[in-house]
N, CA, C and O atoms as a Tinker XYZ file with bonds, in Angstrom:
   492  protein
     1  N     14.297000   43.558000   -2.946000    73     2
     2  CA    15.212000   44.629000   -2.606000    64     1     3
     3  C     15.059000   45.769000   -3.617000    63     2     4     5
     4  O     14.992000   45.355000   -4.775000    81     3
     5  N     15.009000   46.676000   -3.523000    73     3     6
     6  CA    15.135000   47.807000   -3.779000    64     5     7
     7  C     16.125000   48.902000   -3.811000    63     6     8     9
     8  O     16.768000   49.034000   -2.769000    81     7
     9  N     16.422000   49.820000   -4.900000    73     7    10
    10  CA    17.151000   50.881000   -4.944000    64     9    11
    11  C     16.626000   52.317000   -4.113000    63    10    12    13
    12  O     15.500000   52.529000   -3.661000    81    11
    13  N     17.793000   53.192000   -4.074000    73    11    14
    14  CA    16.785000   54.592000   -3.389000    64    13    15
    15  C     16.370000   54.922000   -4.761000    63    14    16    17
    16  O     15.461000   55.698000   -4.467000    81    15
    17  N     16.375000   54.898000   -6.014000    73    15    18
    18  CA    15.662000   55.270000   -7.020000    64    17    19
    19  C     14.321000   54.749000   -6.948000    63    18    20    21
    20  O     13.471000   55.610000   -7.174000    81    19
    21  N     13.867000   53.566000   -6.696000    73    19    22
    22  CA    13.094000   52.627000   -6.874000    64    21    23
    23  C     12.086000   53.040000   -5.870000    63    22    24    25
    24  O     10.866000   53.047000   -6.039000    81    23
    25  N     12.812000   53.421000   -4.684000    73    23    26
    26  CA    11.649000   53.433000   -3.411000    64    25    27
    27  C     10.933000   54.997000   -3.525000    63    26    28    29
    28  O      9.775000   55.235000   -3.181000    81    27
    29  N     11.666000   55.763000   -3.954000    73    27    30
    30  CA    11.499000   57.282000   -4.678000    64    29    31
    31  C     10.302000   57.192000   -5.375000    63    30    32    33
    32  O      9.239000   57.646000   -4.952000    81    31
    33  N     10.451000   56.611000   -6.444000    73    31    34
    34  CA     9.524000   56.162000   -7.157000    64    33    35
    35  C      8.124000   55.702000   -6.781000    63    34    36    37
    36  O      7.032000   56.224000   -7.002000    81    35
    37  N      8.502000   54.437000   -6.072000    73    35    38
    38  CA     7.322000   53.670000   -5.360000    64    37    39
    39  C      6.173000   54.533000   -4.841000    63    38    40    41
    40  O      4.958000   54.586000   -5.032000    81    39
    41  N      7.313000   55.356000   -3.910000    73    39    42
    42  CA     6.867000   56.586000   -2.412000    64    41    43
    43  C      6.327000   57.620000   -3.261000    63    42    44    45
    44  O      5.256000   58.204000   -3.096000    81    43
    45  N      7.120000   57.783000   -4.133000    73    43    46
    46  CA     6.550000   59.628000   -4.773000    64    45    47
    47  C      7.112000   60.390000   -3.925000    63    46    48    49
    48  O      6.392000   61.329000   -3.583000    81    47
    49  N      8.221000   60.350000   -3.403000    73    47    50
    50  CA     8.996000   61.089000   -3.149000    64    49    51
    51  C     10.484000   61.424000   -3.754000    63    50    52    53
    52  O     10.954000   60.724000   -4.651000    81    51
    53  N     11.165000   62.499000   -3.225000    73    51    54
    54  CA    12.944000   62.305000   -3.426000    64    53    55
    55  C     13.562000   61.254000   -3.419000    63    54    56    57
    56  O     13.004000   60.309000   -2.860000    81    55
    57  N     14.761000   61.056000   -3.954000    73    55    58
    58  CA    15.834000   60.490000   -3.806000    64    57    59
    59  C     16.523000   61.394000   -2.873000    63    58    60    61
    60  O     17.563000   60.899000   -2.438000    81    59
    61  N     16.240000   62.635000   -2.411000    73    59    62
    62  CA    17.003000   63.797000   -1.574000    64    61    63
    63  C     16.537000   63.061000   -0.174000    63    62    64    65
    64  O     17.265000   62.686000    0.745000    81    63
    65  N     14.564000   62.932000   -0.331000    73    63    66
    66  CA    14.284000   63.401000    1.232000    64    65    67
    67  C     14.611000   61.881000    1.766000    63    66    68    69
    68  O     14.824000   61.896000    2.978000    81    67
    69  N     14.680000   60.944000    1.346000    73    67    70
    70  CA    15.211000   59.584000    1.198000    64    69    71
    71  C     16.588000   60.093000    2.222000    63    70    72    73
    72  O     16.512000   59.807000    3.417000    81    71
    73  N     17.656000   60.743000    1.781000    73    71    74
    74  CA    18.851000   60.698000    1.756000    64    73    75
    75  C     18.798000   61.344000    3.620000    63    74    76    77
    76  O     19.322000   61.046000    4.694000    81    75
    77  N     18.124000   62.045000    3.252000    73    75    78
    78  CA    17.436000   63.534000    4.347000    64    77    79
    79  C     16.968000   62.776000    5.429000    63    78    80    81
    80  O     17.542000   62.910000    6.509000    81    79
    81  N     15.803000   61.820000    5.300000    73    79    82
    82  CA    15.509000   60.296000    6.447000    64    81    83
    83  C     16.593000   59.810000    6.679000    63    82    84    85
    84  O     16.592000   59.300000    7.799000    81    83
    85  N     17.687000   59.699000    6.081000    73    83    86
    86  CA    18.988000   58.638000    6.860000    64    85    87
    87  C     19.482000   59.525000    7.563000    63    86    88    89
    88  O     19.705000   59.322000    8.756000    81    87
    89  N     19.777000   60.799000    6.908000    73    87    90
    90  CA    20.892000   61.631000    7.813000    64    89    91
    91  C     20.217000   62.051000    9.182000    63    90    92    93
    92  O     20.924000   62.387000   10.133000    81    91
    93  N     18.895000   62.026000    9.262000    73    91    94
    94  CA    18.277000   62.433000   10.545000    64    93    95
    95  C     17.646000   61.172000   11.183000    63    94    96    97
    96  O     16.599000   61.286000   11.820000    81    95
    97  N     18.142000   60.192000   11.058000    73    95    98
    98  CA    18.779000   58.374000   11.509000    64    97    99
    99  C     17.014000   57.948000   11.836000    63    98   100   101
   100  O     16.718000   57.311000   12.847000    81    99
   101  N     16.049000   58.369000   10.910000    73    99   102
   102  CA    14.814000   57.913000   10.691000    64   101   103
   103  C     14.717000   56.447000    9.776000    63   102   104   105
   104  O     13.825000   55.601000    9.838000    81   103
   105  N     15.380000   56.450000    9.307000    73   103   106
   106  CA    15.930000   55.212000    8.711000    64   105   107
   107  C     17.383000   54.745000    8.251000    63   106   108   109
   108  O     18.226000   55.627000    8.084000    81   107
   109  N     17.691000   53.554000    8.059000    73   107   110
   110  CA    18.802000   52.732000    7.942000    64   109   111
   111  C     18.994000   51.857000    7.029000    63   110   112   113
   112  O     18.964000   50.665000    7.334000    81   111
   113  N     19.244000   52.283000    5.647000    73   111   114
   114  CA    18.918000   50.955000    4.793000    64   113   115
   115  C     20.420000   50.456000    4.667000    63   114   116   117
   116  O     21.487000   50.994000    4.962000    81   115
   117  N     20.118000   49.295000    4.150000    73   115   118
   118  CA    21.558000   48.631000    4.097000    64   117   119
   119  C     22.235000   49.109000    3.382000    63   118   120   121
   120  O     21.809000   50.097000    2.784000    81   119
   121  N     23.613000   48.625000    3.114000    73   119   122
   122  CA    24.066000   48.950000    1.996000    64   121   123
   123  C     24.814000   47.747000    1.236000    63   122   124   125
   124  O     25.341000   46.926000    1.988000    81   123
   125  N     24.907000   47.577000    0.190000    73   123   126
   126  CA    25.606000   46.700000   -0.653000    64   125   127
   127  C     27.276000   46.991000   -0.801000    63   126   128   129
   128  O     27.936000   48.023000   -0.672000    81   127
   129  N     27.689000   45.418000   -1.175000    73   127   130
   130  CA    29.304000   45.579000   -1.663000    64   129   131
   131  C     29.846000   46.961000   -2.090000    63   130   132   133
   132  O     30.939000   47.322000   -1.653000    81   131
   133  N     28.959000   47.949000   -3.127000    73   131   134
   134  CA    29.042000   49.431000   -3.784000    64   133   135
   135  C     29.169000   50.420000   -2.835000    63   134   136   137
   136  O     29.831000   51.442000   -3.017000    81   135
   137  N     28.391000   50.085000   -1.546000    73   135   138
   138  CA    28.415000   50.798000   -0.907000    64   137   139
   139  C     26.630000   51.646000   -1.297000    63   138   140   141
   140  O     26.185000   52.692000   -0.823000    81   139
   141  N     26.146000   50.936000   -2.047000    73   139   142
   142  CA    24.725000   51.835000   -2.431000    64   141   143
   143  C     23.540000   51.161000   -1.390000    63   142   144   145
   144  O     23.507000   50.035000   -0.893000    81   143
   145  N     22.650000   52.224000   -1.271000    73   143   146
   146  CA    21.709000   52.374000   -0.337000    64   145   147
   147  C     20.419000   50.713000   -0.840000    63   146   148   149
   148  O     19.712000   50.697000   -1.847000    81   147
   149  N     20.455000   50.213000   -0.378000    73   147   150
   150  CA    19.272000   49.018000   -0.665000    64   149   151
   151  C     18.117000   48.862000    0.417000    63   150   152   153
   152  O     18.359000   48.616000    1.599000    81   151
   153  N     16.682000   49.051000   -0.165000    73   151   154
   154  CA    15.530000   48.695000    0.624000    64   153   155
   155  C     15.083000   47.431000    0.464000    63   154   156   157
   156  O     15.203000   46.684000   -0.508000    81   155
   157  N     14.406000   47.212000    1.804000    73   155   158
   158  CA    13.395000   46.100000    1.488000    64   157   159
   159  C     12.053000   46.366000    1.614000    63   158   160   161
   160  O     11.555000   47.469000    1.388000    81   159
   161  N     11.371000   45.251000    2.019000    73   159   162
   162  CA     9.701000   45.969000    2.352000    64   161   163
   163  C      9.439000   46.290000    3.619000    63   162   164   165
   164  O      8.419000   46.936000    3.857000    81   163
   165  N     10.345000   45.884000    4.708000    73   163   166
   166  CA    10.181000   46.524000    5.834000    64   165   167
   167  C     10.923000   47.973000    5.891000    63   166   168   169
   168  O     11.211000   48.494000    6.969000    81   167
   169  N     11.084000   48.314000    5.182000    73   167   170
   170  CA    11.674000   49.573000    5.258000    64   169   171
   171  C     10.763000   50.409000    4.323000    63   170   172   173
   172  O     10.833000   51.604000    4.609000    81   171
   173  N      9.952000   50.144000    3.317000    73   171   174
   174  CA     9.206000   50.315000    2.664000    64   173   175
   175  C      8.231000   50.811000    3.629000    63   174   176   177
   176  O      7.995000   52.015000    3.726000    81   175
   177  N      7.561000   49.782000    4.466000    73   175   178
   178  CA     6.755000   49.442000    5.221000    64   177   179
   179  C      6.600000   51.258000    6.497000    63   178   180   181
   180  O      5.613000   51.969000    6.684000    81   179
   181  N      8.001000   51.381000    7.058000    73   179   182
   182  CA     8.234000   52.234000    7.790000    64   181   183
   183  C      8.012000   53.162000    6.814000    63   182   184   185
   184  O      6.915000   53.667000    6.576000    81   183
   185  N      8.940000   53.373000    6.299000    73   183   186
   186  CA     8.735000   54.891000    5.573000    64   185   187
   187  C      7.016000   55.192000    4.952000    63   186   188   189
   188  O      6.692000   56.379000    4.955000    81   187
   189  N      6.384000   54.590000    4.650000    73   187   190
   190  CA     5.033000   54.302000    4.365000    64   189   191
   191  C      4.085000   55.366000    5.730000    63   190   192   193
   192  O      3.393000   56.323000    5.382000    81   191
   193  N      4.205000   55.055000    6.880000    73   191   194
   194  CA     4.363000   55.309000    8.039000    64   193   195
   195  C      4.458000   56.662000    8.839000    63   194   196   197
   196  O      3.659000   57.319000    9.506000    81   195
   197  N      5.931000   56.809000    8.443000    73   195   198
   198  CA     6.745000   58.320000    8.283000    64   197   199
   199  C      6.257000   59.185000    7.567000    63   198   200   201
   200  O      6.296000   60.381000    7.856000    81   199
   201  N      5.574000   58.585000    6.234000    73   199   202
   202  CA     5.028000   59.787000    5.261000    64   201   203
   203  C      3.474000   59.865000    5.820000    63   202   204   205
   204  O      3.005000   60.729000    5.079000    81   203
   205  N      2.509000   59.493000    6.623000    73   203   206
   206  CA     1.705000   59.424000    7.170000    64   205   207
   207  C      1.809000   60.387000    8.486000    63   206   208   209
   208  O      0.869000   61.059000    8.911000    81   207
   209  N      3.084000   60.336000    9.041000    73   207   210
   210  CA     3.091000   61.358000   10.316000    64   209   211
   211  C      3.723000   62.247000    9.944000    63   210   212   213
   212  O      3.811000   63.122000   10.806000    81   211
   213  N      4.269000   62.480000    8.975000    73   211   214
   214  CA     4.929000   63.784000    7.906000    64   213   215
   215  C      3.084000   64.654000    7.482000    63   214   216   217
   216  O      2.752000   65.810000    7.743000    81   215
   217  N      2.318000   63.655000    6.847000    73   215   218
   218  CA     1.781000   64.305000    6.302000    64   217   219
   219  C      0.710000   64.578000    7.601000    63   218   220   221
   220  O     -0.411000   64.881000    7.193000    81   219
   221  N      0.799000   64.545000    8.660000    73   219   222
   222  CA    -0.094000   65.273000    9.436000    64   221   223
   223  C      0.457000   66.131000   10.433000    63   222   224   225
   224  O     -0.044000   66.612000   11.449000    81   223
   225  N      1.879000   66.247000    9.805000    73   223   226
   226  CA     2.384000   67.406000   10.670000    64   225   227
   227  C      3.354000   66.617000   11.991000    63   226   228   229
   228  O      3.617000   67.516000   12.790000    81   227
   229  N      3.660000   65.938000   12.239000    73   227   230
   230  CA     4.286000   65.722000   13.051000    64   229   231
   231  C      6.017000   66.049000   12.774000    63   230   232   233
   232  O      6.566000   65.549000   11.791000    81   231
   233  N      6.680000   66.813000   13.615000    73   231   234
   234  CA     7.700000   67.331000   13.330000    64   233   235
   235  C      8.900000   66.173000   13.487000    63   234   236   237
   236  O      8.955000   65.389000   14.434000    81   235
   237  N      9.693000   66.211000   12.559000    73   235   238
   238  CA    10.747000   65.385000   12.142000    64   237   239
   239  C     11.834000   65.190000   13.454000    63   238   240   241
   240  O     12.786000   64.437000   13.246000    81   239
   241  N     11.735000   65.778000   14.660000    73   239   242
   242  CA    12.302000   65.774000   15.696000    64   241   243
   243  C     11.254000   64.415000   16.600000    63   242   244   245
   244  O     11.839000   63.731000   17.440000    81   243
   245  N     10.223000   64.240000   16.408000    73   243   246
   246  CA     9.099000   63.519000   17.346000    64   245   247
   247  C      9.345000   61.968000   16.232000    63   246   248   249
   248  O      9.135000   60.851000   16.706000    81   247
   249  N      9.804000   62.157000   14.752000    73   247   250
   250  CA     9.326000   61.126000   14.689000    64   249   251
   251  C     10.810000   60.442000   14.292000    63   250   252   253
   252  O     10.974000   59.279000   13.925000    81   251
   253  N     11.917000   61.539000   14.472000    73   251   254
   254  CA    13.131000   60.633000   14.753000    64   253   255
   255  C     13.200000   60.152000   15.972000    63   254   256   257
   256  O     13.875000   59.125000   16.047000    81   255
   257  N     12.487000   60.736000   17.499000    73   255   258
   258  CA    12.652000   60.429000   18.655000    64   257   259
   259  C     12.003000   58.833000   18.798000    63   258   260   261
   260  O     12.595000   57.944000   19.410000    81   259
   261  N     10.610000   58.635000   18.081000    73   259   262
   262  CA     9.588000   57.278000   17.912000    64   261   263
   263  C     10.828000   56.407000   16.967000    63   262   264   265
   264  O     10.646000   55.207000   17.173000    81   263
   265  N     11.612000   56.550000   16.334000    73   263   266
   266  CA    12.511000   55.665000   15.542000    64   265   267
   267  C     13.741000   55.159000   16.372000    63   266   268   269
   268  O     14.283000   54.055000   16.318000    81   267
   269  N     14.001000   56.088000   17.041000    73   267   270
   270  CA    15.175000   56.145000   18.189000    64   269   271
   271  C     15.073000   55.215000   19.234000    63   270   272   273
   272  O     16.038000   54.584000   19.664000    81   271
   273  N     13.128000   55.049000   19.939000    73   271   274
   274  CA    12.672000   54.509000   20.907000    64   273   275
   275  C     12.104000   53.242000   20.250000    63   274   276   277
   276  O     11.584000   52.489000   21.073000    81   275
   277  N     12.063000   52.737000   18.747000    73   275   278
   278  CA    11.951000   51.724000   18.464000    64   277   279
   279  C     13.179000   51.046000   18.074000    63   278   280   281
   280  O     13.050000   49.854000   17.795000    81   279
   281  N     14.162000   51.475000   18.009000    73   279   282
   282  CA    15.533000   50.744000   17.891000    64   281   283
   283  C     16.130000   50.314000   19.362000    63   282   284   285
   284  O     17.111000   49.576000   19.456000    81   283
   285  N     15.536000   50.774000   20.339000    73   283   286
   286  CA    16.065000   50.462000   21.599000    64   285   287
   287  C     15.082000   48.959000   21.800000    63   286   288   289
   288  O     15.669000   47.885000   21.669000    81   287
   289  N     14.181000   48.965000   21.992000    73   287   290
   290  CA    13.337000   47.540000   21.838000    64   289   291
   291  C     11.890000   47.860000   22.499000    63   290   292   293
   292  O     11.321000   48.947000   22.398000    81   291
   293  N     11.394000   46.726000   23.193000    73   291   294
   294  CA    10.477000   46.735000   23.577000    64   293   295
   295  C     10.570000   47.367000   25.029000    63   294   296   297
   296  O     10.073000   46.369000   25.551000    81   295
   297  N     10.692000   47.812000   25.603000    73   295   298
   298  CA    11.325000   48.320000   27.164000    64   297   299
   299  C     10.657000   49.893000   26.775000    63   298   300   301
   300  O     10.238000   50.717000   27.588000    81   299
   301  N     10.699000   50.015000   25.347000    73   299   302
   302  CA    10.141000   51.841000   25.350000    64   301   303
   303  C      8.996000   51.852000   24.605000    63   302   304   305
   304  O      8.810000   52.543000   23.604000    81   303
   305  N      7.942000   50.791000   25.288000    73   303   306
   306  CA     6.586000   51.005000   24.036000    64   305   307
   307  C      5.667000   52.128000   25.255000    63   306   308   309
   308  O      4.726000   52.783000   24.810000    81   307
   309  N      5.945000   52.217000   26.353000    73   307   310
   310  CA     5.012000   53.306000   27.003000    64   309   311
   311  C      5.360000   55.071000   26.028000    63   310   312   313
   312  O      4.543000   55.838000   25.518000    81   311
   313  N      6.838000   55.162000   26.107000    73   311   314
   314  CA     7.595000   56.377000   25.566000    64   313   315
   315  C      6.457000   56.212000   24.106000    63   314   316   317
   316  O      5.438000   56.868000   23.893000    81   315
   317  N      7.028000   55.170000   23.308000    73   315   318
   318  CA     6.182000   55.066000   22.133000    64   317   319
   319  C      4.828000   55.254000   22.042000    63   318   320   321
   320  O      4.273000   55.941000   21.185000    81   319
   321  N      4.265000   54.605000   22.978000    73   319   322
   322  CA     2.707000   54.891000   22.975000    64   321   323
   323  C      2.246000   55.925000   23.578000    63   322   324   325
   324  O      1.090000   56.229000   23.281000    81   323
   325  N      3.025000   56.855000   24.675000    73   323   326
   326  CA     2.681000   58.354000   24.651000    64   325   327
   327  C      2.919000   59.297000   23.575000    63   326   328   329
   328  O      2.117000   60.221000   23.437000    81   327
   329  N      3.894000   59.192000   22.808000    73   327   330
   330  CA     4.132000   60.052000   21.472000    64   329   331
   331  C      3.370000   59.424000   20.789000    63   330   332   333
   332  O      3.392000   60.239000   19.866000    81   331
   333  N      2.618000   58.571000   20.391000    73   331   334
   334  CA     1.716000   58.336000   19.898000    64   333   335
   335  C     -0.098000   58.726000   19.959000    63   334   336   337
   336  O     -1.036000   58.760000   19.163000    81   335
   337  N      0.078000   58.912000   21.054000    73   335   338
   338  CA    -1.193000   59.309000   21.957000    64   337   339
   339  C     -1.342000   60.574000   21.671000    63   338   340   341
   340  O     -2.426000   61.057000   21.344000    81   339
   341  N     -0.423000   61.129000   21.754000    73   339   342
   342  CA     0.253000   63.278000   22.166000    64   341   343
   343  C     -0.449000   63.164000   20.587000    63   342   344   345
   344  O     -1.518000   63.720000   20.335000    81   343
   345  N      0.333000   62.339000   19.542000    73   343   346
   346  CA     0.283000   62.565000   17.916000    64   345   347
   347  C     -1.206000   62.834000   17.634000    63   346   348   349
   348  O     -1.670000   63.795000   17.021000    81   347
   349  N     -1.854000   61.830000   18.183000    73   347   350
   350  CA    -2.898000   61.178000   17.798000    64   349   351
   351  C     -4.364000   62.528000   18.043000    63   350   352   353
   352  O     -5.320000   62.674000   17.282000    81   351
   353  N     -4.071000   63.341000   19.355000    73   351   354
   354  CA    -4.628000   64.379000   19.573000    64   353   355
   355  C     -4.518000   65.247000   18.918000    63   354   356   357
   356  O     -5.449000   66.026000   18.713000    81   355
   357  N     -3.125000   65.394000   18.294000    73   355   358
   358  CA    -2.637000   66.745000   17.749000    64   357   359
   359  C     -3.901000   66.368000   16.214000    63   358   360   361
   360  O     -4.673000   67.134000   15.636000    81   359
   361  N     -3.776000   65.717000   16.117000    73   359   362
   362  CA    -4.448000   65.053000   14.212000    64   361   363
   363  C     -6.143000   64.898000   14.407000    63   362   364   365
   364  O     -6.928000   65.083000   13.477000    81   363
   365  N     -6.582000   64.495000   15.899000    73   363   366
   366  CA    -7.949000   65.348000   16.111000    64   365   367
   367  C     -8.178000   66.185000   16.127000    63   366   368   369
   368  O     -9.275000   66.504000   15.669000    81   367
   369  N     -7.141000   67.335000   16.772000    73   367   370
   370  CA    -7.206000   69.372000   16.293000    64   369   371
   371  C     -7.316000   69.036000   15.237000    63   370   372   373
   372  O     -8.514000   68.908000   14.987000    81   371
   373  N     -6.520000   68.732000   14.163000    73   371   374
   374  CA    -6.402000   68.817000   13.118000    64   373   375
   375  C     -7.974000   68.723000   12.145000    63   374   376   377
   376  O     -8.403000   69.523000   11.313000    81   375
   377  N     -8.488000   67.601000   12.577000    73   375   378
   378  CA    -9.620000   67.099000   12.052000    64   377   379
   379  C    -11.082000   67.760000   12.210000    63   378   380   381
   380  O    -12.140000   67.975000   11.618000    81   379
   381  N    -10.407000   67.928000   13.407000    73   379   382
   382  CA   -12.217000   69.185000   14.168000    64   381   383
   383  C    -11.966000   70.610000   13.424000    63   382   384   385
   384  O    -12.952000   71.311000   13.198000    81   383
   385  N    -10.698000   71.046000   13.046000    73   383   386
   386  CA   -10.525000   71.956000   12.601000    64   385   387
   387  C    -11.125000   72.471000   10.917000    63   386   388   389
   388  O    -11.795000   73.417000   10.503000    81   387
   389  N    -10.446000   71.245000   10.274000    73   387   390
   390  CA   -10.964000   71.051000    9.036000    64   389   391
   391  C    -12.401000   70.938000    8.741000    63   390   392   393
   392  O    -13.066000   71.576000    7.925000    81   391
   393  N    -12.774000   69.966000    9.591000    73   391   394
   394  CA   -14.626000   70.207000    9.717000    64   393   395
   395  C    -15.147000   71.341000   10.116000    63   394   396   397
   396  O    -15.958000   71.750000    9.284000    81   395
   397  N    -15.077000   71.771000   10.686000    73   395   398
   398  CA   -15.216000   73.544000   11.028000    64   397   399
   399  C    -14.935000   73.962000    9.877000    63   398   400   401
   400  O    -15.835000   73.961000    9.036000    81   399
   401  N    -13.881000   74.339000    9.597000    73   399   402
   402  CA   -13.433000   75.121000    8.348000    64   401   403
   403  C    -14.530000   74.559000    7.198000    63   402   404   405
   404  O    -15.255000   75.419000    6.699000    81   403
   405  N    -14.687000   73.233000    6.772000    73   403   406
   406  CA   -15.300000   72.586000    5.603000    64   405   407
   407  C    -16.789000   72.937000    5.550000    63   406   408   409
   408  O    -17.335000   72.944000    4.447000    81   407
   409  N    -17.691000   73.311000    6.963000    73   407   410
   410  CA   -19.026000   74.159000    7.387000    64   409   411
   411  C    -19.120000   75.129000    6.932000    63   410   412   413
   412  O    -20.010000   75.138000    6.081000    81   411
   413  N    -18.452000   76.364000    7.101000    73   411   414
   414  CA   -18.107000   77.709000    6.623000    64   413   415
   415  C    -17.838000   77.549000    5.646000    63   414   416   417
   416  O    -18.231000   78.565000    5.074000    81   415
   417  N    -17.251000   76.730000    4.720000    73   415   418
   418  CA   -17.095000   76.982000    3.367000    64   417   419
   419  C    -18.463000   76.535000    2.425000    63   418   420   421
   420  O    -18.790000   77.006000    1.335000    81   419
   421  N    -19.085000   75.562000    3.152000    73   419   422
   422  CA   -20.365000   75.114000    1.783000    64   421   423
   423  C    -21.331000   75.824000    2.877000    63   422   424   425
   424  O    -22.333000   75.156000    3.130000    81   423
   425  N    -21.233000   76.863000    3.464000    73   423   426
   426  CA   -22.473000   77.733000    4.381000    64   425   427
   427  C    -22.267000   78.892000    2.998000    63   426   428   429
   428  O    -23.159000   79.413000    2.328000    81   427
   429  N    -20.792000   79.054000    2.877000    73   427   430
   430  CA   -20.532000   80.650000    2.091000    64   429   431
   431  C    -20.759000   80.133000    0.978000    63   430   432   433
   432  O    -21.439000   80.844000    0.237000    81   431
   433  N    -20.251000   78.551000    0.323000    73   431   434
   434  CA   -21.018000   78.059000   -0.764000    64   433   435
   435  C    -22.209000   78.367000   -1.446000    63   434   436   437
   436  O    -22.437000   78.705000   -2.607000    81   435
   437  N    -23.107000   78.123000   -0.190000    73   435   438
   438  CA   -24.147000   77.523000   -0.349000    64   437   439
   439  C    -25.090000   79.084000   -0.731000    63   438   440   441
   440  O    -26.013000   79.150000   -1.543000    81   439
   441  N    -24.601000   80.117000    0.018000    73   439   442
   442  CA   -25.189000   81.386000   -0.176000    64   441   443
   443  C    -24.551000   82.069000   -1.244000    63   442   444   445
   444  O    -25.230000   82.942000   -1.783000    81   443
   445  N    -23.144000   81.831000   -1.771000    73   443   446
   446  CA   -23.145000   82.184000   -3.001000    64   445   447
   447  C    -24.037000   82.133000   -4.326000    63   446   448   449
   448  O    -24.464000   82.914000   -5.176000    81   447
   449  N    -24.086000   80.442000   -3.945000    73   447   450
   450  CA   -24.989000   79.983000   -5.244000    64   449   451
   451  C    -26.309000   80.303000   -5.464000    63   450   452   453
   452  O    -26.857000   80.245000   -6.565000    81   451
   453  N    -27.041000   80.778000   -4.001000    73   451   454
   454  CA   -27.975000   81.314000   -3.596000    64   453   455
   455  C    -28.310000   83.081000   -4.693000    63   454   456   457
   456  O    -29.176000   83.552000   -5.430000    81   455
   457  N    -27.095000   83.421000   -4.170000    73   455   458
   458  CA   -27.159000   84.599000   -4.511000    64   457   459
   459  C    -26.875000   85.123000   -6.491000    63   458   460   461
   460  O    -27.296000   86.043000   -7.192000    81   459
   461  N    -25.995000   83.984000   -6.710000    73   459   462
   462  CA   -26.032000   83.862000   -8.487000    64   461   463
   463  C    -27.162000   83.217000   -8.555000    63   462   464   465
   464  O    -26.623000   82.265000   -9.119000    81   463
   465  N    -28.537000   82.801000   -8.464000    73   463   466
   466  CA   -29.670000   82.027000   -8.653000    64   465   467
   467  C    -30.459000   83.126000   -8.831000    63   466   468   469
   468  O    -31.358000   83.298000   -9.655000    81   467
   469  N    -29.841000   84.203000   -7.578000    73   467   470
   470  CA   -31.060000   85.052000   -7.510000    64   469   471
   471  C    -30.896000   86.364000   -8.386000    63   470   472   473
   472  O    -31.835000   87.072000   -8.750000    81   471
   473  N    -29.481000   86.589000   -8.684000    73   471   474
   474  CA   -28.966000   87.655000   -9.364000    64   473   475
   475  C    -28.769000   88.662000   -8.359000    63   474   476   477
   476  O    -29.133000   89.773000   -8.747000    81   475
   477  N    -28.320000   88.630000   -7.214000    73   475   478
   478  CA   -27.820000   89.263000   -5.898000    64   477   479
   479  C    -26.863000   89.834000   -5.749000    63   478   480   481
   480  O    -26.243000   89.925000   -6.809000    81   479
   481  N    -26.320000   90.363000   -4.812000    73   479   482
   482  CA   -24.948000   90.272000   -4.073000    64   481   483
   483  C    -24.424000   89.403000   -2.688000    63   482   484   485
   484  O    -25.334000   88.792000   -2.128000    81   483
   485  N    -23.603000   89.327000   -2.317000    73   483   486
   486  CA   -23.186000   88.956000   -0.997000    64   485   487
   487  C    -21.989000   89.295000   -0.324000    63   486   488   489
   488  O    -20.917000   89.287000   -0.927000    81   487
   489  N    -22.069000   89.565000    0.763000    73   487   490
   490  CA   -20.768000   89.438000    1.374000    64   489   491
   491  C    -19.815000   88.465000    2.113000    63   490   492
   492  O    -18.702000   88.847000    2.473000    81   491
């Protein structure tokens, strides 16, 4: 078990955006006699997850909706596995994009270095 300090830590994230995942009911950690927030590793596990479709852009509305449709049960794995699918495209733009972009950069690289070799200019 775990504290929200602890999982902060773990995550490398807030103790805020922690707070910020409950209030937008992306997660649910228990709470103790204190009334204080306690993780385990399945919650670990999720948020692990969350910071994975955070970090490719998926908007905090899509991936409270996938949290929403996994608390209902198994009856919504099509819902789930189309927002998953939709995700999954959006993060191939993503990827074809970056490769593109990553071409043009060691092309302009590559003629820079070209051009300090040669004592040049470039544009």
């Amino acid at each position: 078990m775990y504290t929200i300090s602890d999982v902060a830590k773990i995550l490398g994230i807030t103790a805020h955006t922690l707070r910020y995942y409950e209030k937008e009911e992306i997660i649910a950690p228990i709470r103790n006699a204190n009334g204080e927030r306690i993780y385990d590793e399945t919650n670990l596990a999720w948020l692990r997850f969350v910071m994975r479709l955070k970090q490719t852009h998926m908007p905090i509305v899509q991936i409270r909706e996938y949290a929403h449709l996994y608390l209902q049960g198994d009856h919504t794995n099509q819902a789930r596995l189309n927002l998953l699918e939709e995700h999954r495209n959006s993060v191939q733009n993503q990827i074809n994009n970056l490769t593109a972009t990553e071409k043009i950069l060691g092309d302009k690289i590559a003629a820079y270095k070209n051009s300090v070799a040669k004592g040049t200019g470039i544009g």
